[in-house]
C-alpha positions as a LaTeX table, in Angstrom:
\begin{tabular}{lrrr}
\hline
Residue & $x$ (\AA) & $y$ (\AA) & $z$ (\AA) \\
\hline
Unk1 & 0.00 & 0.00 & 0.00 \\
Unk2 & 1.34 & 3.32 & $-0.81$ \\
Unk3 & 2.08 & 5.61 & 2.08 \\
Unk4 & 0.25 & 8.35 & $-0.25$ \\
Unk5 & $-2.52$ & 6.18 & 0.17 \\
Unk6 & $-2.60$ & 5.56 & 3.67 \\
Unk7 & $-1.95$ & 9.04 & 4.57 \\
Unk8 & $-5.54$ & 9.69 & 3.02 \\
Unk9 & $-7.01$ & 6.73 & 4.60 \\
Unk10 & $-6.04$ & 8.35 & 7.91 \\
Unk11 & $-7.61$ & 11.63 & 7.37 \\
Unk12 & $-10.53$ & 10.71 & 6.11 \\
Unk13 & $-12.02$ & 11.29 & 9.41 \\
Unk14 & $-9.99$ & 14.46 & 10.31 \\
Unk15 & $-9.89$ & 16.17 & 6.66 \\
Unk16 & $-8.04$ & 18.94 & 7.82 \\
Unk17 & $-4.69$ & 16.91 & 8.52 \\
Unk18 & $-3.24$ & 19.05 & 10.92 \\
Unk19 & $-3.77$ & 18.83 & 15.22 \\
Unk20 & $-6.23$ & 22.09 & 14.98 \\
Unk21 & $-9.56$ & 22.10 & 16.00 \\
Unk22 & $-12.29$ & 23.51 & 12.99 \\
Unk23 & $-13.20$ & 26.80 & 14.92 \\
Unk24 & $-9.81$ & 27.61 & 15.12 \\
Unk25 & $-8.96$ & 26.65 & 11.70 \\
Unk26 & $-11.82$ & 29.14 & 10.87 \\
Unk27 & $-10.74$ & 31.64 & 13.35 \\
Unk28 & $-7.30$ & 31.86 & 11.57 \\
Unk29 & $-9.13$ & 32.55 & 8.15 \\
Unk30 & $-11.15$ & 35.05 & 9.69 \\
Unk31 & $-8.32$ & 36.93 & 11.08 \\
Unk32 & $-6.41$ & 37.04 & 7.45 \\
Unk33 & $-9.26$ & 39.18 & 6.65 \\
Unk34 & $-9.06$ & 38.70 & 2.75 \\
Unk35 & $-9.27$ & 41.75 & 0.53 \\
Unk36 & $-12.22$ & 41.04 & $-1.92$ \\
Unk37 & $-11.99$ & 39.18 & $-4.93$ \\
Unk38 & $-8.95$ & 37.33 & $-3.07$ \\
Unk39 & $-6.71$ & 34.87 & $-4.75$ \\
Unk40 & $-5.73$ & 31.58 & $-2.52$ \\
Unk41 & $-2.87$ & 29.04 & $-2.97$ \\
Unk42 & $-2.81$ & 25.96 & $-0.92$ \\
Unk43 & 0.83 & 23.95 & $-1.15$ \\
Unk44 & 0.04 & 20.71 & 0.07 \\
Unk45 & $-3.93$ & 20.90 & 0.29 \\
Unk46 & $-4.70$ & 17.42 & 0.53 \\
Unk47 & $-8.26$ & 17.40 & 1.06 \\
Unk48 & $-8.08$ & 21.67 & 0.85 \\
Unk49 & $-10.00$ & 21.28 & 3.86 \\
Unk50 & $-8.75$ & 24.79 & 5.14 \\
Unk51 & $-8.83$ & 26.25 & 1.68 \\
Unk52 & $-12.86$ & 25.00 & 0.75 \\
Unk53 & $-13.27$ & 26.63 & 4.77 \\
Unk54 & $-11.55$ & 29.86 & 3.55 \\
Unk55 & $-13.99$ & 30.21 & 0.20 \\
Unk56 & $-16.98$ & 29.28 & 2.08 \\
Unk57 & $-15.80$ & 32.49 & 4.38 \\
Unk58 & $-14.99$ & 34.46 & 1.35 \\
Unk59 & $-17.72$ & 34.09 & $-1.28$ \\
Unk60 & $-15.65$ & 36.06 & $-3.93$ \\
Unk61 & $-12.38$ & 34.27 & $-3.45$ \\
Unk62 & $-10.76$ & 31.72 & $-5.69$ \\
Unk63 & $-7.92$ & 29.25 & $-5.01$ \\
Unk64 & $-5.79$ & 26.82 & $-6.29$ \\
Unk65 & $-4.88$ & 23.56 & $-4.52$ \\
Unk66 & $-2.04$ & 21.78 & $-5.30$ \\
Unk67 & $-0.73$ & 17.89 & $-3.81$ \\
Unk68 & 0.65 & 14.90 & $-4.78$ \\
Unk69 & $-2.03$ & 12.55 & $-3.71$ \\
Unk70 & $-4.51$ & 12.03 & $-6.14$ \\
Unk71 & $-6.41$ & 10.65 & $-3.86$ \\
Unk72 & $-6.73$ & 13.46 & $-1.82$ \\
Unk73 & $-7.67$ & 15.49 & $-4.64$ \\
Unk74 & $-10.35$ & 13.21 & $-6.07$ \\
Unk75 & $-11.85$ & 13.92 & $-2.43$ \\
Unk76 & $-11.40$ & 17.68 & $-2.27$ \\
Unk77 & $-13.34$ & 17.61 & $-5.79$ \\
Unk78 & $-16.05$ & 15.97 & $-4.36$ \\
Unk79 & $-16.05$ & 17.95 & $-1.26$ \\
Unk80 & $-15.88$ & 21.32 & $-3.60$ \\
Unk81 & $-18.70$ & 19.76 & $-5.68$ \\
Unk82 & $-20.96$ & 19.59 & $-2.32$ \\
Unk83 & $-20.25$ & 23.32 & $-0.96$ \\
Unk84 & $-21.11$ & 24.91 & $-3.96$ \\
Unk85 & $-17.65$ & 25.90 & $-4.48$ \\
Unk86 & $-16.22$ & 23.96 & $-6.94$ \\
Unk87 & $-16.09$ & 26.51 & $-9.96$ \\
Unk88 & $-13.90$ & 28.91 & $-7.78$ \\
Unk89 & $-10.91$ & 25.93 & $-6.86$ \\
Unk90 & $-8.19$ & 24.49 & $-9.50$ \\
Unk91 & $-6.53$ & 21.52 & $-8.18$ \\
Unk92 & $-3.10$ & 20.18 & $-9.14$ \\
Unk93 & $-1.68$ & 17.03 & $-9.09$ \\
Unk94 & 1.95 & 17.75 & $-8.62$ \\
Unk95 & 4.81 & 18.57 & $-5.96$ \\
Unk96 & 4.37 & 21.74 & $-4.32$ \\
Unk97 & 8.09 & 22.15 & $-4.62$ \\
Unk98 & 7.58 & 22.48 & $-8.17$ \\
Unk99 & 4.34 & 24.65 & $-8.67$ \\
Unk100 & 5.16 & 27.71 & $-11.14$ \\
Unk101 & 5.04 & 31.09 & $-9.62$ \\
Unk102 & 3.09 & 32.39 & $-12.49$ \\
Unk103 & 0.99 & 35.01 & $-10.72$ \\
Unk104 & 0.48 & 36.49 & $-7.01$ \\
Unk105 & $-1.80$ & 35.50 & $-4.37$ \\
Unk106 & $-3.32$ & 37.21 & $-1.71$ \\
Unk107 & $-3.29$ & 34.29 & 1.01 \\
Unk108 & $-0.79$ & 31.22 & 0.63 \\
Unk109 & $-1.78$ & 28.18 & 2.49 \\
Unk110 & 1.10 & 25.99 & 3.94 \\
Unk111 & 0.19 & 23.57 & 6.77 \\
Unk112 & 2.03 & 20.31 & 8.10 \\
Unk113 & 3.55 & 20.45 & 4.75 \\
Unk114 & 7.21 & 22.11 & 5.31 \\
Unk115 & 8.90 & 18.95 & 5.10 \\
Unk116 & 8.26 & 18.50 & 1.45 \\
Unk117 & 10.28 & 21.90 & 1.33 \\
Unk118 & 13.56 & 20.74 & 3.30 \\
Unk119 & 12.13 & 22.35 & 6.72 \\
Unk120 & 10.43 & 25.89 & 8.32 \\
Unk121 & 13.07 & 28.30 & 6.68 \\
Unk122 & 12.81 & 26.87 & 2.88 \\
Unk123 & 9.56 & 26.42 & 3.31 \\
Unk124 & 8.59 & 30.36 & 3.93 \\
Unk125 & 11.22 & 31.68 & 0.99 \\
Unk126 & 9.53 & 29.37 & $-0.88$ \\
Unk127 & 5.85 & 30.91 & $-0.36$ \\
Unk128 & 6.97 & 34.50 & $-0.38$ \\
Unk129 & 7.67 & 34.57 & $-4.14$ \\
Unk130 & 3.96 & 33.56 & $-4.74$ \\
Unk131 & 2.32 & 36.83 & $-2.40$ \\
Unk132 & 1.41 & 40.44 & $-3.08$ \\
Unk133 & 3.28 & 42.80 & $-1.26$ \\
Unk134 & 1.80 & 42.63 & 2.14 \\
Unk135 & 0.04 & 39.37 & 1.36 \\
Unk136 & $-0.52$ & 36.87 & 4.02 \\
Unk137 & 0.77 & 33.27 & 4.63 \\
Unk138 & $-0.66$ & 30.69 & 7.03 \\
Unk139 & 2.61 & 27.83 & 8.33 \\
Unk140 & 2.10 & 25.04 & 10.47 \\
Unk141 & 4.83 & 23.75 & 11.96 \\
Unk142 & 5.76 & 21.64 & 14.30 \\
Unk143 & 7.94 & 22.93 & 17.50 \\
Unk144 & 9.65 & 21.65 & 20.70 \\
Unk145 & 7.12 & 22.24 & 23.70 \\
Unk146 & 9.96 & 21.03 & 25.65 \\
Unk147 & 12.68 & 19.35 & 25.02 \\
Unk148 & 12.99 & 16.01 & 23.72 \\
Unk149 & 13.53 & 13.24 & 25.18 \\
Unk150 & 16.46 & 10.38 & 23.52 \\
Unk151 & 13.31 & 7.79 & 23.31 \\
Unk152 & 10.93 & 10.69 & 21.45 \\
Unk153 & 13.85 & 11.25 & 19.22 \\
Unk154 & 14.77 & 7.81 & 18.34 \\
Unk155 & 10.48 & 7.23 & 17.84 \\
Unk156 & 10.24 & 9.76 & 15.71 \\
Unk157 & 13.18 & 9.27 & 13.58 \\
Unk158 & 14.27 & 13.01 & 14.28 \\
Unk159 & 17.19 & 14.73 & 14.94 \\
Unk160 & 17.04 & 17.77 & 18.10 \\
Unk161 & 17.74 & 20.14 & 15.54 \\
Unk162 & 14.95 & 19.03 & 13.01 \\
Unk163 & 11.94 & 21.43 & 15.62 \\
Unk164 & 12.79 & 24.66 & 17.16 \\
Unk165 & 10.97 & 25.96 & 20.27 \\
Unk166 & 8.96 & 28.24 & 19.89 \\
Unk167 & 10.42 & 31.51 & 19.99 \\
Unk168 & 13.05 & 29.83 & 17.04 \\
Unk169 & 10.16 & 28.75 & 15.16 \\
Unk170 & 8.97 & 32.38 & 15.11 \\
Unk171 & 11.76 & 33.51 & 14.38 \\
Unk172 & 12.53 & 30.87 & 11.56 \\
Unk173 & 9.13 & 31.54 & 10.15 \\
Unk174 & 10.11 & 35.03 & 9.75 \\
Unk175 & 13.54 & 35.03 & 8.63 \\
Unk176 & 12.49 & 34.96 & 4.81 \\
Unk177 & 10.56 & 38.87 & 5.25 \\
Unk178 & 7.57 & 38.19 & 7.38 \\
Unk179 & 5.64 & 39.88 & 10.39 \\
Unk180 & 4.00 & 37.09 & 12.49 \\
Unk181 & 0.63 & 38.86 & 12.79 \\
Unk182 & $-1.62$ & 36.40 & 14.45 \\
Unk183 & $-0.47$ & 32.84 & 15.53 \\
Unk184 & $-2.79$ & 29.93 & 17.49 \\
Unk185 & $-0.98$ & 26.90 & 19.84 \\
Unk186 & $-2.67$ & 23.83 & 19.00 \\
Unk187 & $-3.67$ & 22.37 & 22.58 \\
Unk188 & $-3.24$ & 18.77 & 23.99 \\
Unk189 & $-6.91$ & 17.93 & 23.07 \\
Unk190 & $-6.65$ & 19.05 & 19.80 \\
Unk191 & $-3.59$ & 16.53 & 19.33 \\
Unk192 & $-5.33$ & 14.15 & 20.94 \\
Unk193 & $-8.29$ & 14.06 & 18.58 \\
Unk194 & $-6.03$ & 14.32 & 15.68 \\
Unk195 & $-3.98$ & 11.28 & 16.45 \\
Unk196 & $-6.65$ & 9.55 & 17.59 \\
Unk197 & $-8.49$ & 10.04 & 14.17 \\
Unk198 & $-5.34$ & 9.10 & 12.35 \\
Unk199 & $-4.83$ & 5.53 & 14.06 \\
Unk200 & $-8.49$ & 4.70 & 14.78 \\
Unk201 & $-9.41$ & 5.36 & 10.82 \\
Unk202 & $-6.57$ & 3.34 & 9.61 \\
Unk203 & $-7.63$ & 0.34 & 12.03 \\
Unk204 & $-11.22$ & 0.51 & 11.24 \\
Unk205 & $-10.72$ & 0.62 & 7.74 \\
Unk206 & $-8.55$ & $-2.31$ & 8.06 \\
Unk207 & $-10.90$ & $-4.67$ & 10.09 \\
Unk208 & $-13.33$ & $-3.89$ & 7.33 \\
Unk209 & $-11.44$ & $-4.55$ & 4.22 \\
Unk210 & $-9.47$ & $-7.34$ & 4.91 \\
Unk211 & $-6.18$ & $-8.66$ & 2.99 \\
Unk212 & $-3.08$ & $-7.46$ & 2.24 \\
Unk213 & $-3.74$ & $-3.35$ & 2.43 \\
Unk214 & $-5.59$ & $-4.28$ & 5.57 \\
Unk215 & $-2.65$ & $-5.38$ & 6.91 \\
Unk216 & $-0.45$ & $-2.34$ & 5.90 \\
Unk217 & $-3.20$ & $-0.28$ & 7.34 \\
Unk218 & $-3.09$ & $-1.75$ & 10.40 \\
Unk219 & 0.86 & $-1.68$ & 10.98 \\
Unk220 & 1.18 & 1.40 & 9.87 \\
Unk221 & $-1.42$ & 2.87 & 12.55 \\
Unk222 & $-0.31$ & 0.36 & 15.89 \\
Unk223 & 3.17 & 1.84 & 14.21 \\
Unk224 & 2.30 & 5.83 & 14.31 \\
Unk225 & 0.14 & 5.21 & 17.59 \\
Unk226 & 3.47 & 3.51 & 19.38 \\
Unk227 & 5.44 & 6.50 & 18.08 \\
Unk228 & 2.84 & 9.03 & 19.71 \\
Unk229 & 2.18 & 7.55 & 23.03 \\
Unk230 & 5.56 & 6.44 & 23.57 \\
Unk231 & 7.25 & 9.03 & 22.40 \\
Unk232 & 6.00 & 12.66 & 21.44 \\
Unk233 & 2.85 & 13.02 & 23.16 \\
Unk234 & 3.03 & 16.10 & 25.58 \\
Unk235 & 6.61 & 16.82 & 23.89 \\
Unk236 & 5.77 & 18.03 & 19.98 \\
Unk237 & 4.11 & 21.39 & 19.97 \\
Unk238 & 1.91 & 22.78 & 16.36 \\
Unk239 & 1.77 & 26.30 & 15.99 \\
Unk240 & $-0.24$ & 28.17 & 12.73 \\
Unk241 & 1.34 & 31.13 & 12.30 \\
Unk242 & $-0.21$ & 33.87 & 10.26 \\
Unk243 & 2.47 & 35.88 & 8.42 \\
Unk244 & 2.52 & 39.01 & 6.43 \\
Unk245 & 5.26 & 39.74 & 3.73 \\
Unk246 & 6.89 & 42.77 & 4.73 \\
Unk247 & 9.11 & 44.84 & 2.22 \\
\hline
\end{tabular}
């Protein structure tokens, strides 16, 4: 099974794929407070769950989404199809990395994603060439509540140096020409429903579809729930900054 694949599986129950809680997902979009007739990208949309939230806020907006996962995409279609807003979203199967910066956008979406960049400080150079002046960009990233311990490190495959704390992730985030102009903590609960969502999906999908996939499914989520229990639970902070491009 392809880890694209599973990835999907586990968020079919928590669409927006990041530990943040739907009011505050739409309390973020609120805040951006989009000029009218706003223009959206969304690196790494998956599902665009916080991108079909931002044009149901913003009737006049457009956006485009762009991911890897077809999968993901097929579902974000549907889901577009459903709210209405499916004339006002272009989706794009291909790497974020490589998305053409062909025009400007007011708002540029960029949430759990900054790995597929090489990290926090790519990842916001990267997203400035595609906003206005004073446009606004919305990171998620993942920081050091405290510090690790050698068993959280060695479950999560990570390095110290791979998460800040938070005052470095600030100031990571706005090292490439960015004011940090609103920002929300993601709390324990809200990681707690999000990684609960992530291994219970994968499991329940697996009892029901038996065979080979199943099994996948279910190794991969006993797998991820080890690593969160055991490991990073209490330890890995997510913080969505909202950034404005200064200069």
């Amino acid at each position: 099974m392809q880890r694209q694949f599973i990835s999907h599986l586990a968020h079919r129950d928590h669409p927006i794929a990041a530990p943040v809680s739907g009011a505050h997902v739409t309390r973020l979009l609120r805040r951006a407070r989009l000029p009218e007739g706003a223009r959206i990208l969304d690196l790494g949309c998956g599902e665009a769950a916080w991108t079909l939230r931002a044009l149901a806020l913003y009737e006049d907006a457009t956006a485009d989404g762009v991911d890897i996962s077809i999968d993901a995409l097929k579902a974000a279609e549907a889901n577009a199809e459903i709210q209405g807003v499916w004339e006002r979203i272009r989706l794009h199967e291909r790497s974020a990395v490589d998305f053409p910066v062909a025009e400007q956008y007011d708002l540029v979406v960029c949430v759990g994603a900054t790995h597929a960049f090489g990290g926090l400080g790519p990842t916001v150079g990267h997203v400035r060439r595609y906003l206005r002046p004073n446009g606004l960009a919305l990171i998620g990233e993942g920081f050091w509540e405290r510090e690790p311990t050698p068993e959280a490190l060695t479950r999560l495959g990570a390095e110290p140096s791979e998460f800040l704390d938070l005052p470095g992730t600030v100031a990571a985030a706005e090292s490439a020409g960015f004011d940090t102009v609103y920002g929300y903590t993601s709390d324990l609960s809200e990681w707690d429903e999000y990684e609960w969502s992530w291994t219970g999906t994968l499991l329940r999908w697996a009892n029901e579809n038996p065979g080979p996939d199943a099994d996948a499914a279910r190794a991969a989520a006993l797998e991820h729930r080890d690593m969160w229990l055991h490991g990073y639970r209490g330890i890995l902070g997510f913080v969505t900054l909202l950034l404005q491009r200064t200069g």
